[in-house]
C-alpha cells in the first residue's frame, strides 16, 4: 500500500510513480499492437460481406424485375463514355439494372436502378462478361459463373469470397474461401 506524500502545505497527495505510468503505457501499447491486425481483418471481412450483399441485392432485383415485368433485364457494371452510359467489364464499378438487352448508349429512361461502387473490394467475374441478362422466366443466359470478391491492396494473407450464379438465375455463397491473387 502506498503511503501518502505530505506537501509543505500539509495536504496529502496520492498519485502514480513514473515507473507505474511507464508500465501501464507499455501494456496498453502491447494490447493495441496485438489488436490492430485483428481489427483490420474484421474491417476486410465486413467490406467483403457488404460487397456480397450489394451483388445479391442487384442480382435479386434484376431477376425479380424480369419475372414481374415479363421482359429481359440486364445487369452490368457501367461507365460513362463521352456522356453516354454503357456496360463495362469491371464488376467493382457501379452496377445498373437496365430494361431490355442494351449494353451501349443506354438511355436514362431504361435504367431501372443503380447500385453504388464497391468499396475496397475487387470483384472479378469468371466469365469475363460485361453483363448478365435475365429473361422473363428469371433465367440467365449462358453458363454458371462465379464472382470472386477480394480485398484490394496488399492483403494477401486474407482470403476472398465467392458468389456462384447458376443458369436458373439463382446465386449462393461458396462455403470455402477463395484464393486472392497477390
PDB file of C-alpha atoms in Angstrom:
ATOM      1  CA  UNK A   1       0.000   0.000   0.000  1.00  0.00           C
ATOM      2  CA  UNK A   2       1.256   3.399  -0.965  1.00  0.00           C
ATOM      3  CA  UNK A   3       1.957   5.978   1.709  1.00  0.00           C
ATOM      4  CA  UNK A   4       0.561   9.429   1.076  1.00  0.00           C
ATOM      5  CA  UNK A   5       3.125  12.123   0.390  1.00  0.00           C
ATOM      6  CA  UNK A   6       2.989  15.242   2.539  1.00  0.00           C
ATOM      7  CA  UNK A   7       3.424  18.549   0.834  1.00  0.00           C
ATOM      8  CA  UNK A   8       4.776  21.635   2.535  1.00  0.00           C
ATOM      9  CA  UNK A   9       1.234  22.870   2.953  1.00  0.00           C
ATOM     10  CA  UNK A  10       0.390  19.775   4.987  1.00  0.00           C
ATOM     11  CA  UNK A  11      -2.066  18.295   2.423  1.00  0.00           C
ATOM     12  CA  UNK A  12      -1.726  14.679   1.411  1.00  0.00           C
ATOM     13  CA  UNK A  13      -1.244  13.870  -2.307  1.00  0.00           C
ATOM     14  CA  UNK A  14      -1.951  10.462  -3.875  1.00  0.00           C
ATOM     15  CA  UNK A  15      -0.566   9.596  -7.311  1.00  0.00           C
ATOM     16  CA  UNK A  16       1.316   7.207  -9.513  1.00  0.00           C
ATOM     17  CA  UNK A  17       5.033   6.940  -9.808  1.00  0.00           C
ATOM     18  CA  UNK A  18       6.760   7.399 -13.145  1.00  0.00           C
ATOM     19  CA  UNK A  19       7.554   3.676 -13.243  1.00  0.00           C
ATOM     20  CA  UNK A  20       3.869   2.743 -12.802  1.00  0.00           C
ATOM     21  CA  UNK A  21       2.852   5.075 -15.608  1.00  0.00           C
ATOM     22  CA  UNK A  22       5.508   3.664 -17.952  1.00  0.00           C
ATOM     23  CA  UNK A  23       4.464   0.066 -17.242  1.00  0.00           C
ATOM     24  CA  UNK A  24       0.812   0.977 -17.878  1.00  0.00           C
ATOM     25  CA  UNK A  25       1.696   2.657 -21.190  1.00  0.00           C
ATOM     26  CA  UNK A  26       3.801  -0.343 -22.202  1.00  0.00           C
ATOM     27  CA  UNK A  27       0.933  -2.755 -21.504  1.00  0.00           C
ATOM     28  CA  UNK A  28      -1.510  -0.544 -23.427  1.00  0.00           C
ATOM     29  CA  UNK A  29       0.905  -0.441 -26.392  1.00  0.00           C
ATOM     30  CA  UNK A  30       1.249  -4.232 -26.450  1.00  0.00           C
ATOM     31  CA  UNK A  31      -2.526  -4.722 -26.341  1.00  0.00           C
ATOM     32  CA  UNK A  32      -3.019  -2.157 -29.131  1.00  0.00           C
ATOM     33  CA  UNK A  33      -0.325  -3.745 -31.332  1.00  0.00           C
ATOM     34  CA  UNK A  34      -1.890  -7.162 -30.808  1.00  0.00           C
ATOM     35  CA  UNK A  35      -5.425  -5.936 -31.626  1.00  0.00           C
ATOM     36  CA  UNK A  36      -4.785  -3.806 -34.738  1.00  0.00           C
ATOM     37  CA  UNK A  37      -4.299  -6.724 -37.200  1.00  0.00           C
ATOM     38  CA  UNK A  38      -7.462  -8.372 -35.868  1.00  0.00           C
ATOM     39  CA  UNK A  39      -9.337  -5.118 -36.304  1.00  0.00           C
ATOM     40  CA  UNK A  40      -8.067  -4.746 -39.896  1.00  0.00           C
ATOM     41  CA  UNK A  41      -9.132  -8.314 -40.721  1.00  0.00           C
ATOM     42  CA  UNK A  42     -12.553  -7.541 -39.235  1.00  0.00           C
ATOM     43  CA  UNK A  43     -12.818  -4.486 -41.487  1.00  0.00           C
ATOM     44  CA  UNK A  44     -11.896  -6.530 -44.570  1.00  0.00           C
ATOM     45  CA  UNK A  45     -14.450  -9.222 -43.717  1.00  0.00           C
ATOM     46  CA  UNK A  46     -17.078  -6.506 -43.282  1.00  0.00           C
ATOM     47  CA  UNK A  47     -16.186  -4.977 -46.660  1.00  0.00           C
ATOM     48  CA  UNK A  48     -16.441  -8.404 -48.354  1.00  0.00           C
ATOM     49  CA  UNK A  49     -19.794  -9.064 -46.708  1.00  0.00           C
ATOM     50  CA  UNK A  50     -21.049  -5.647 -47.805  1.00  0.00           C
ATOM     51  CA  UNK A  51     -19.969  -6.300 -51.386  1.00  0.00           C
ATOM     52  CA  UNK A  52     -21.602  -9.738 -51.377  1.00  0.00           C
ATOM     53  CA  UNK A  53     -24.814  -8.086 -50.140  1.00  0.00           C
ATOM     54  CA  UNK A  54     -24.568  -5.456 -52.909  1.00  0.00           C
ATOM     55  CA  UNK A  55     -24.212  -8.157 -55.576  1.00  0.00           C
ATOM     56  CA  UNK A  56     -27.006 -10.280 -54.125  1.00  0.00           C
ATOM     57  CA  UNK A  57     -29.319  -7.273 -53.972  1.00  0.00           C
ATOM     58  CA  UNK A  58     -28.516  -6.276 -57.565  1.00  0.00           C
ATOM     59  CA  UNK A  59     -28.925  -9.838 -58.876  1.00  0.00           C
ATOM     60  CA  UNK A  60     -32.159 -10.319 -56.943  1.00  0.00           C
ATOM     61  CA  UNK A  61     -33.596  -7.023 -58.132  1.00  0.00           C
ATOM     62  CA  UNK A  62     -32.760  -7.708 -61.791  1.00  0.00           C
ATOM     63  CA  UNK A  63     -34.141 -11.252 -61.658  1.00  0.00           C
ATOM     64  CA  UNK A  64     -37.327 -10.278 -59.848  1.00  0.00           C
ATOM     65  CA  UNK A  65     -37.940  -7.342 -62.182  1.00  0.00           C
ATOM     66  CA  UNK A  66     -37.501  -9.557 -65.256  1.00  0.00           C
ATOM     67  CA  UNK A  67     -40.027 -12.040 -63.850  1.00  0.00           C
ATOM     68  CA  UNK A  68     -42.634  -9.486 -62.754  1.00  0.00           C
ATOM     69  CA  UNK A  69     -42.391  -7.315 -65.877  1.00  0.00           C
ATOM     70  CA  UNK A  70     -42.064 -10.376 -68.172  1.00  0.00           C
ATOM     71  CA  UNK A  71     -39.272  -8.848 -70.179  1.00  0.00           C
ATOM     72  CA  UNK A  72     -35.475  -9.127 -70.304  1.00  0.00           C
ATOM     73  CA  UNK A  73     -33.463  -7.174 -67.742  1.00  0.00           C
ATOM     74  CA  UNK A  74     -29.713  -6.673 -67.996  1.00  0.00           C
ATOM     75  CA  UNK A  75     -27.406  -6.171 -65.029  1.00  0.00           C
ATOM     76  CA  UNK A  76     -23.973  -4.770 -65.770  1.00  0.00           C
ATOM     77  CA  UNK A  77     -21.193  -2.593 -64.381  1.00  0.00           C
ATOM     78  CA  UNK A  78     -21.404   0.802 -66.006  1.00  0.00           C
ATOM     79  CA  UNK A  79     -19.142   3.550 -67.141  1.00  0.00           C
ATOM     80  CA  UNK A  80     -19.844   6.888 -68.713  1.00  0.00           C
ATOM     81  CA  UNK A  81     -18.107   7.418 -72.039  1.00  0.00           C
ATOM     82  CA  UNK A  82     -18.464  10.828 -73.666  1.00  0.00           C
ATOM     83  CA  UNK A  83     -21.692  11.492 -71.798  1.00  0.00           C
ATOM     84  CA  UNK A  84     -23.378   8.179 -72.609  1.00  0.00           C
ATOM     85  CA  UNK A  85     -23.809   5.186 -70.341  1.00  0.00           C
ATOM     86  CA  UNK A  86     -22.508   1.798 -71.420  1.00  0.00           C
ATOM     87  CA  UNK A  87     -21.716  -1.572 -69.875  1.00  0.00           C
ATOM     88  CA  UNK A  88     -18.127  -2.272 -68.870  1.00  0.00           C
ATOM     89  CA  UNK A  89     -16.322  -5.408 -67.668  1.00  0.00           C
ATOM     90  CA  UNK A  90     -15.140  -4.057 -64.281  1.00  0.00           C
ATOM     91  CA  UNK A  91     -17.627  -5.511 -61.782  1.00  0.00           C
ATOM     92  CA  UNK A  92     -16.162  -3.373 -58.965  1.00  0.00           C
ATOM     93  CA  UNK A  93     -17.808  -0.309 -60.541  1.00  0.00           C
ATOM     94  CA  UNK A  94     -21.369   0.875 -60.038  1.00  0.00           C
ATOM     95  CA  UNK A  95     -23.952  -1.637 -61.271  1.00  0.00           C
ATOM     96  CA  UNK A  96     -27.139  -0.841 -63.182  1.00  0.00           C
ATOM     97  CA  UNK A  97     -30.254  -2.851 -63.863  1.00  0.00           C
ATOM     98  CA  UNK A  98     -31.399  -1.937 -67.378  1.00  0.00           C
ATOM     99  CA  UNK A  99     -34.649  -2.670 -69.162  1.00  0.00           C
ATOM    100  CA  UNK A 100     -34.000  -4.828 -72.216  1.00  0.00           C
ATOM    101  CA  UNK A 101     -30.745  -6.117 -73.631  1.00  0.00           C
ATOM    102  CA  UNK A 102     -28.777  -2.904 -74.138  1.00  0.00           C
ATOM    103  CA  UNK A 103     -25.074  -2.569 -73.446  1.00  0.00           C
ATOM    104  CA  UNK A 104     -24.185   0.599 -75.421  1.00  0.00           C
ATOM    105  CA  UNK A 105     -25.739   4.090 -75.430  1.00  0.00           C
ATOM    106  CA  UNK A 106     -28.110   3.290 -72.572  1.00  0.00           C
ATOM    107  CA  UNK A 107     -30.949   5.792 -72.258  1.00  0.00           C
ATOM    108  CA  UNK A 108     -31.529   7.103 -68.703  1.00  0.00           C
ATOM    109  CA  UNK A 109     -35.213   6.134 -69.038  1.00  0.00           C
ATOM    110  CA  UNK A 110     -34.179   2.474 -69.409  1.00  0.00           C
ATOM    111  CA  UNK A 111     -32.187   2.424 -66.146  1.00  0.00           C
ATOM    112  CA  UNK A 112     -34.340   0.654 -63.562  1.00  0.00           C
ATOM    113  CA  UNK A 113     -31.961   1.006 -60.619  1.00  0.00           C
ATOM    114  CA  UNK A 114     -28.327   1.801 -59.890  1.00  0.00           C
ATOM    115  CA  UNK A 115     -26.155   0.190 -57.220  1.00  0.00           C
ATOM    116  CA  UNK A 116     -23.117   2.086 -55.845  1.00  0.00           C
ATOM    117  CA  UNK A 117     -19.472   1.313 -56.482  1.00  0.00           C
ATOM    118  CA  UNK A 118     -17.748  -1.388 -54.428  1.00  0.00           C
ATOM    119  CA  UNK A 119     -15.548  -0.072 -51.619  1.00  0.00           C
ATOM    120  CA  UNK A 120     -12.095  -1.597 -51.021  1.00  0.00           C
ATOM    121  CA  UNK A 121     -13.107  -4.850 -52.742  1.00  0.00           C
ATOM    122  CA  UNK A 122     -12.024  -6.110 -56.144  1.00  0.00           C
ATOM    123  CA  UNK A 123     -14.792  -8.046 -57.921  1.00  0.00           C
ATOM    124  CA  UNK A 124     -13.919 -10.447 -60.749  1.00  0.00           C
ATOM    125  CA  UNK A 125     -16.482 -12.361 -62.827  1.00  0.00           C
ATOM    126  CA  UNK A 126     -15.216 -15.739 -64.043  1.00  0.00           C
ATOM    127  CA  UNK A 127     -16.848 -15.437 -67.440  1.00  0.00           C
ATOM    128  CA  UNK A 128     -15.360 -12.005 -68.138  1.00  0.00           C
ATOM    129  CA  UNK A 129     -18.740 -10.921 -69.488  1.00  0.00           C
ATOM    130  CA  UNK A 130     -19.867  -7.314 -69.472  1.00  0.00           C
ATOM    131  CA  UNK A 131     -23.425  -8.165 -68.471  1.00  0.00           C
ATOM    132  CA  UNK A 132     -25.820 -10.679 -67.005  1.00  0.00           C
ATOM    133  CA  UNK A 133     -29.112 -10.904 -68.833  1.00  0.00           C
ATOM    134  CA  UNK A 134     -32.248 -12.266 -67.177  1.00  0.00           C
ATOM    135  CA  UNK A 135     -35.121 -13.475 -69.371  1.00  0.00           C
ATOM    136  CA  UNK A 136     -38.816 -13.290 -68.474  1.00  0.00           C
ATOM    137  CA  UNK A 137     -38.535 -16.557 -66.503  1.00  0.00           C
ATOM    138  CA  UNK A 138     -35.648 -15.202 -64.416  1.00  0.00           C
ATOM    139  CA  UNK A 139     -33.011 -17.408 -66.046  1.00  0.00           C
ATOM    140  CA  UNK A 140     -29.599 -16.097 -67.011  1.00  0.00           C
ATOM    141  CA  UNK A 141     -28.159 -16.514 -70.453  1.00  0.00           C
ATOM    142  CA  UNK A 142     -25.038 -18.602 -70.823  1.00  0.00           C
ATOM    143  CA  UNK A 143     -23.381 -20.768 -68.229  1.00  0.00           C
ATOM    144  CA  UNK A 144     -22.831 -20.774 -64.487  1.00  0.00           C
ATOM    145  CA  UNK A 145     -20.469 -18.051 -63.342  1.00  0.00           C
ATOM    146  CA  UNK A 146     -18.516 -17.071 -60.245  1.00  0.00           C
ATOM    147  CA  UNK A 147     -17.912 -13.671 -58.712  1.00  0.00           C
ATOM    148  CA  UNK A 148     -14.711 -13.584 -56.671  1.00  0.00           C
ATOM    149  CA  UNK A 149     -14.571 -10.846 -54.020  1.00  0.00           C
ATOM    150  CA  UNK A 150     -11.052  -9.988 -52.821  1.00  0.00           C
ATOM    151  CA  UNK A 151      -9.707  -7.146 -50.670  1.00  0.00           C
ATOM    152  CA  UNK A 152      -7.793  -4.500 -52.612  1.00  0.00           C
ATOM    153  CA  UNK A 153      -4.165  -3.769 -51.820  1.00  0.00           C
ATOM    154  CA  UNK A 154      -1.531  -5.952 -50.204  1.00  0.00           C
ATOM    155  CA  UNK A 155      -3.844  -8.075 -48.067  1.00  0.00           C
ATOM    156  CA  UNK A 156      -2.630 -11.396 -49.476  1.00  0.00           C
ATOM    157  CA  UNK A 157      -2.970 -13.081 -46.098  1.00  0.00           C
ATOM    158  CA  UNK A 158      -6.736 -12.613 -46.275  1.00  0.00           C
ATOM    159  CA  UNK A 159      -8.999 -14.887 -48.233  1.00  0.00           C
ATOM    160  CA  UNK A 160     -11.746 -13.829 -50.594  1.00  0.00           C
ATOM    161  CA  UNK A 161     -15.356 -14.887 -51.000  1.00  0.00           C
ATOM    162  CA  UNK A 162     -17.093 -16.447 -53.975  1.00  0.00           C
ATOM    163  CA  UNK A 163     -20.663 -15.871 -55.117  1.00  0.00           C
ATOM    164  CA  UNK A 164     -21.869 -18.523 -57.576  1.00  0.00           C
ATOM    165  CA  UNK A 165     -24.553 -17.659 -60.140  1.00  0.00           C
ATOM    166  CA  UNK A 166     -26.476 -20.511 -61.806  1.00  0.00           C
ATOM    167  CA  UNK A 167     -28.188 -20.623 -65.201  1.00  0.00           C
ATOM    168  CA  UNK A 168     -31.504 -20.553 -63.372  1.00  0.00           C
ATOM    169  CA  UNK A 169     -30.621 -17.071 -62.139  1.00  0.00           C
ATOM    170  CA  UNK A 170     -30.104 -18.116 -58.524  1.00  0.00           C
ATOM    171  CA  UNK A 171     -26.990 -17.435 -56.516  1.00  0.00           C
ATOM    172  CA  UNK A 172     -25.272 -18.759 -53.434  1.00  0.00           C
ATOM    173  CA  UNK A 173     -22.120 -18.080 -51.494  1.00  0.00           C
ATOM    174  CA  UNK A 174     -19.421 -20.753 -51.715  1.00  0.00           C
ATOM    175  CA  UNK A 175     -18.521 -22.330 -48.390  1.00  0.00           C
ATOM    176  CA  UNK A 176     -14.778 -22.392 -48.904  1.00  0.00           C
ATOM    177  CA  UNK A 177     -12.767 -19.164 -49.095  1.00  0.00           C
ATOM    178  CA  UNK A 178     -11.442 -18.012 -52.445  1.00  0.00           C
ATOM    179  CA  UNK A 179      -7.763 -17.571 -53.228  1.00  0.00           C
ATOM    180  CA  UNK A 180      -6.971 -13.942 -53.976  1.00  0.00           C
ATOM    181  CA  UNK A 181      -4.118 -13.011 -56.336  1.00  0.00           C
ATOM    182  CA  UNK A 182      -1.244 -11.278 -54.584  1.00  0.00           C
TER     183      UNK A 182
END
